[in-house]
Amino acid sequence: GTLRRVPVDERDLADTLERQFSLPRNETRAYLLLLGAGDVTQDQIAETLGININEAKELFGRMKSRGLIIDSPTGASRYAPLHPRMSMTNLFKVFEQDLVQSLRDRRATVDRVVNLLTPIFEERKR
């Protein structure tokens, strides 16, 4: 069946996405606006969010790179949201890749420290 539409607490959602995935609030706000409108221009988002056009261009660039939006098929300089399942999956994949890389980096640090300290420990035993 289809999901029932429930009111979204924009502030709570923005807090959650910022805390869990480091998604800036204005990107959450813009994404929610796009979900409701279907597709919008940079000018419309700039006006709605109270930012200048250059900030809106940067905002859309970041949102595209995160996999939240795509260029709208309806025309140039218009953007459309990806389905929430796809956009949240994209956010999670980036988070997961960063986490795996962080673990690899920490493992490499552990190995370096062990290699550095082992001779000290072994020399003490002599």
PDB file of C-alpha atoms in Angstrom:
ATOM      1  CA  GLY A   1       0.000   0.000   0.000  1.00  0.00           C
ATOM      2  CA  THR A   2       0.927   3.639  -0.118  1.00  0.00           C
ATOM      3  CA  LEU A   3       2.334   5.484   2.814  1.00  0.00           C
ATOM      4  CA  ARG A   4       0.113   7.950   4.612  1.00  0.00           C
ATOM      5  CA  ARG A   5       1.259  11.556   4.544  1.00  0.00           C
ATOM      6  CA  VAL A   6       2.043  12.843   8.008  1.00  0.00           C
ATOM      7  CA  PRO A   7       3.196  16.327   8.992  1.00  0.00           C
ATOM      8  CA  VAL A   8       6.973  16.690   9.003  1.00  0.00           C
ATOM      9  CA  ASP A   9       8.676  18.585  11.776  1.00  0.00           C
ATOM     10  CA  GLU A  10      11.245  20.371   9.623  1.00  0.00           C
ATOM     11  CA  ARG A  11      13.411  21.384  12.575  1.00  0.00           C
ATOM     12  CA  ASP A  12      13.508  17.857  14.022  1.00  0.00           C
ATOM     13  CA  LEU A  13      14.292  16.349  10.624  1.00  0.00           C
ATOM     14  CA  ALA A  14      17.029  18.929   9.992  1.00  0.00           C
ATOM     15  CA  ASP A  15      18.511  18.228  13.455  1.00  0.00           C
ATOM     16  CA  THR A  16      18.502  14.490  12.819  1.00  0.00           C
ATOM     17  CA  LEU A  17      20.081  14.689   9.367  1.00  0.00           C
ATOM     18  CA  GLU A  18      22.667  17.200  10.548  1.00  0.00           C
ATOM     19  CA  ARG A  19      23.586  15.078  13.578  1.00  0.00           C
ATOM     20  CA  GLN A  20      23.598  11.699  11.832  1.00  0.00           C
ATOM     21  CA  PHE A  21      24.922  12.614   8.357  1.00  0.00           C
ATOM     22  CA  SER A  22      26.353  16.154   8.675  1.00  0.00           C
ATOM     23  CA  LEU A  23      23.736  17.444   6.227  1.00  0.00           C
ATOM     24  CA  PRO A  24      23.496  21.231   6.570  1.00  0.00           C
ATOM     25  CA  ARG A  25      20.096  22.581   7.567  1.00  0.00           C
ATOM     26  CA  ASN A  26      19.649  24.660   4.429  1.00  0.00           C
ATOM     27  CA  GLU A  27      20.078  21.515   2.311  1.00  0.00           C
ATOM     28  CA  THR A  28      17.344  19.773   4.288  1.00  0.00           C
ATOM     29  CA  ARG A  29      15.098  22.808   3.930  1.00  0.00           C
ATOM     30  CA  ALA A  30      15.757  23.021   0.188  1.00  0.00           C
ATOM     31  CA  TYR A  31      15.146  19.290  -0.245  1.00  0.00           C
ATOM     32  CA  LEU A  32      11.811  19.548   1.583  1.00  0.00           C
ATOM     33  CA  LEU A  33      10.819  22.480  -0.619  1.00  0.00           C
ATOM     34  CA  LEU A  34      11.694  20.471  -3.709  1.00  0.00           C
ATOM     35  CA  LEU A  35       9.709  17.476  -2.471  1.00  0.00           C
ATOM     36  CA  GLY A  36       6.641  19.665  -2.152  1.00  0.00           C
ATOM     37  CA  ALA A  37       7.093  21.598  -5.383  1.00  0.00           C
ATOM     38  CA  GLY A  38       8.450  18.904  -7.690  1.00  0.00           C
ATOM     39  CA  ASP A  39      11.040  21.127  -9.274  1.00  0.00           C
ATOM     40  CA  VAL A  40      12.244  24.673  -8.700  1.00  0.00           C
ATOM     41  CA  THR A  41      14.764  27.187  -9.958  1.00  0.00           C
ATOM     42  CA  GLN A  42      17.734  28.588  -8.119  1.00  0.00           C
ATOM     43  CA  ASP A  43      15.939  31.933  -7.938  1.00  0.00           C
ATOM     44  CA  GLN A  44      12.927  30.357  -6.218  1.00  0.00           C
ATOM     45  CA  ILE A  45      15.071  28.602  -3.623  1.00  0.00           C
ATOM     46  CA  ALA A  46      17.178  31.722  -3.049  1.00  0.00           C
ATOM     47  CA  GLU A  47      14.055  33.774  -2.392  1.00  0.00           C
ATOM     48  CA  THR A  48      12.397  31.143  -0.189  1.00  0.00           C
ATOM     49  CA  LEU A  49      15.501  30.464   1.910  1.00  0.00           C
ATOM     50  CA  GLY A  50      16.584  34.115   2.045  1.00  0.00           C
ATOM     51  CA  ILE A  51      19.952  33.536   0.377  1.00  0.00           C
ATOM     52  CA  ASN A  52      21.566  35.143  -2.649  1.00  0.00           C
ATOM     53  CA  ILE A  53      21.720  33.482  -6.060  1.00  0.00           C
ATOM     54  CA  ASN A  54      25.392  32.507  -5.693  1.00  0.00           C
ATOM     55  CA  GLU A  55      24.625  30.745  -2.420  1.00  0.00           C
ATOM     56  CA  ALA A  56      21.703  28.987  -4.139  1.00  0.00           C
ATOM     57  CA  LYS A  57      23.999  27.807  -6.952  1.00  0.00           C
ATOM     58  CA  GLU A  58      26.474  26.436  -4.402  1.00  0.00           C
ATOM     59  CA  LEU A  59      23.623  24.852  -2.454  1.00  0.00           C
ATOM     60  CA  PHE A  60      22.322  23.028  -5.527  1.00  0.00           C
ATOM     61  CA  GLY A  61      25.851  21.953  -6.459  1.00  0.00           C
ATOM     62  CA  ARG A  62      26.354  20.358  -3.039  1.00  0.00           C
ATOM     63  CA  MET A  63      22.908  18.751  -3.140  1.00  0.00           C
ATOM     64  CA  LYS A  64      23.626  17.262  -6.565  1.00  0.00           C
ATOM     65  CA  SER A  65      26.981  15.923  -5.389  1.00  0.00           C
ATOM     66  CA  ARG A  66      25.310  14.316  -2.345  1.00  0.00           C
ATOM     67  CA  GLY A  67      22.720  12.656  -4.570  1.00  0.00           C
ATOM     68  CA  LEU A  68      19.699  14.538  -3.231  1.00  0.00           C
ATOM     69  CA  ILE A  69      18.620  16.224  -6.468  1.00  0.00           C
ATOM     70  CA  ILE A  70      19.028  16.033 -10.226  1.00  0.00           C
ATOM     71  CA  ASP A  71      18.646  18.482 -13.085  1.00  0.00           C
ATOM     72  CA  SER A  72      14.953  18.677 -13.875  1.00  0.00           C
ATOM     73  CA  PRO A  73      13.849  17.244 -17.195  1.00  0.00           C
ATOM     74  CA  THR A  74      11.435  20.202 -17.529  1.00  0.00           C
ATOM     75  CA  GLY A  75      14.079  22.790 -18.330  1.00  0.00           C
ATOM     76  CA  ALA A  76      17.446  24.399 -17.770  1.00  0.00           C
ATOM     77  CA  SER A  77      18.328  25.742 -14.329  1.00  0.00           C
ATOM     78  CA  ARG A  78      15.557  23.722 -12.704  1.00  0.00           C
ATOM     79  CA  TYR A  79      16.156  20.952 -10.196  1.00  0.00           C
ATOM     80  CA  ALA A  80      14.073  18.027  -9.017  1.00  0.00           C
ATOM     81  CA  PRO A  81      14.371  15.929  -5.863  1.00  0.00           C
ATOM     82  CA  LEU A  82      15.267  12.275  -6.001  1.00  0.00           C
ATOM     83  CA  HIS A  83      12.862   9.901  -4.292  1.00  0.00           C
ATOM     84  CA  PRO A  84      13.484   9.967  -0.510  1.00  0.00           C
ATOM     85  CA  ARG A  85      14.566   6.291  -0.543  1.00  0.00           C
ATOM     86  CA  MET A  86      17.236   7.082  -3.149  1.00  0.00           C
ATOM     87  CA  SER A  87      18.400  10.335  -1.561  1.00  0.00           C
ATOM     88  CA  MET A  88      18.676   8.861   1.938  1.00  0.00           C
ATOM     89  CA  THR A  89      20.447   5.796   0.523  1.00  0.00           C
ATOM     90  CA  ASN A  90      22.925   8.142  -1.168  1.00  0.00           C
ATOM     91  CA  LEU A  91      23.538   9.992   2.116  1.00  0.00           C
ATOM     92  CA  PHE A  92      24.026   6.698   3.924  1.00  0.00           C
ATOM     93  CA  LYS A  93      26.460   5.375   1.314  1.00  0.00           C
ATOM     94  CA  VAL A  94      28.664   8.469   1.655  1.00  0.00           C
ATOM     95  CA  PHE A  95      28.503   8.153   5.454  1.00  0.00           C
ATOM     96  CA  GLU A  96      29.376   4.458   5.232  1.00  0.00           C
ATOM     97  CA  GLN A  97      32.338   5.097   2.910  1.00  0.00           C
ATOM     98  CA  ASP A  98      33.655   7.803   5.238  1.00  0.00           C
ATOM     99  CA  LEU A  99      33.258   5.497   8.240  1.00  0.00           C
ATOM    100  CA  VAL A 100      35.071   2.613   6.538  1.00  0.00           C
ATOM    101  CA  GLN A 101      37.897   4.945   5.505  1.00  0.00           C
ATOM    102  CA  SER A 102      38.116   6.288   9.044  1.00  0.00           C
ATOM    103  CA  LEU A 103      38.402   2.743  10.396  1.00  0.00           C
ATOM    104  CA  ARG A 104      41.124   1.935   7.864  1.00  0.00           C
ATOM    105  CA  ASP A 105      43.016   5.076   8.828  1.00  0.00           C
ATOM    106  CA  ARG A 106      42.785   4.202  12.516  1.00  0.00           C
ATOM    107  CA  ARG A 107      43.913   0.627  11.839  1.00  0.00           C
ATOM    108  CA  ALA A 108      46.939   1.987   9.968  1.00  0.00           C
ATOM    109  CA  THR A 109      47.679   4.245  12.945  1.00  0.00           C
ATOM    110  CA  VAL A 110      47.462   1.284  15.316  1.00  0.00           C
ATOM    111  CA  ASP A 111      49.889  -0.683  13.123  1.00  0.00           C
ATOM    112  CA  ARG A 112      52.347   2.236  12.990  1.00  0.00           C
ATOM    113  CA  VAL A 113      52.247   2.721  16.759  1.00  0.00           C
ATOM    114  CA  VAL A 114      52.717  -1.012  17.380  1.00  0.00           C
ATOM    115  CA  ASN A 115      55.733  -1.025  15.037  1.00  0.00           C
ATOM    116  CA  LEU A 116      57.131   2.009  16.814  1.00  0.00           C
ATOM    117  CA  LEU A 117      56.655   0.692  20.350  1.00  0.00           C
ATOM    118  CA  THR A 118      57.458  -3.003  19.893  1.00  0.00           C
ATOM    119  CA  PRO A 119      61.261  -2.501  19.795  1.00  0.00           C
ATOM    120  CA  ILE A 120      61.084  -0.589  23.088  1.00  0.00           C
ATOM    121  CA  PHE A 121      59.133  -3.400  24.723  1.00  0.00           C
ATOM    122  CA  GLU A 122      61.389  -6.128  23.351  1.00  0.00           C
ATOM    123  CA  GLU A 123      64.554  -4.302  24.358  1.00  0.00           C
ATOM    124  CA  ARG A 124      63.286  -4.138  27.928  1.00  0.00           C
ATOM    125  CA  LYS A 125      62.990  -7.947  28.016  1.00  0.00           C
ATOM    126  CA  ARG A 126      66.729  -8.380  27.265  1.00  0.00           C
TER     127      ARG A 126
END
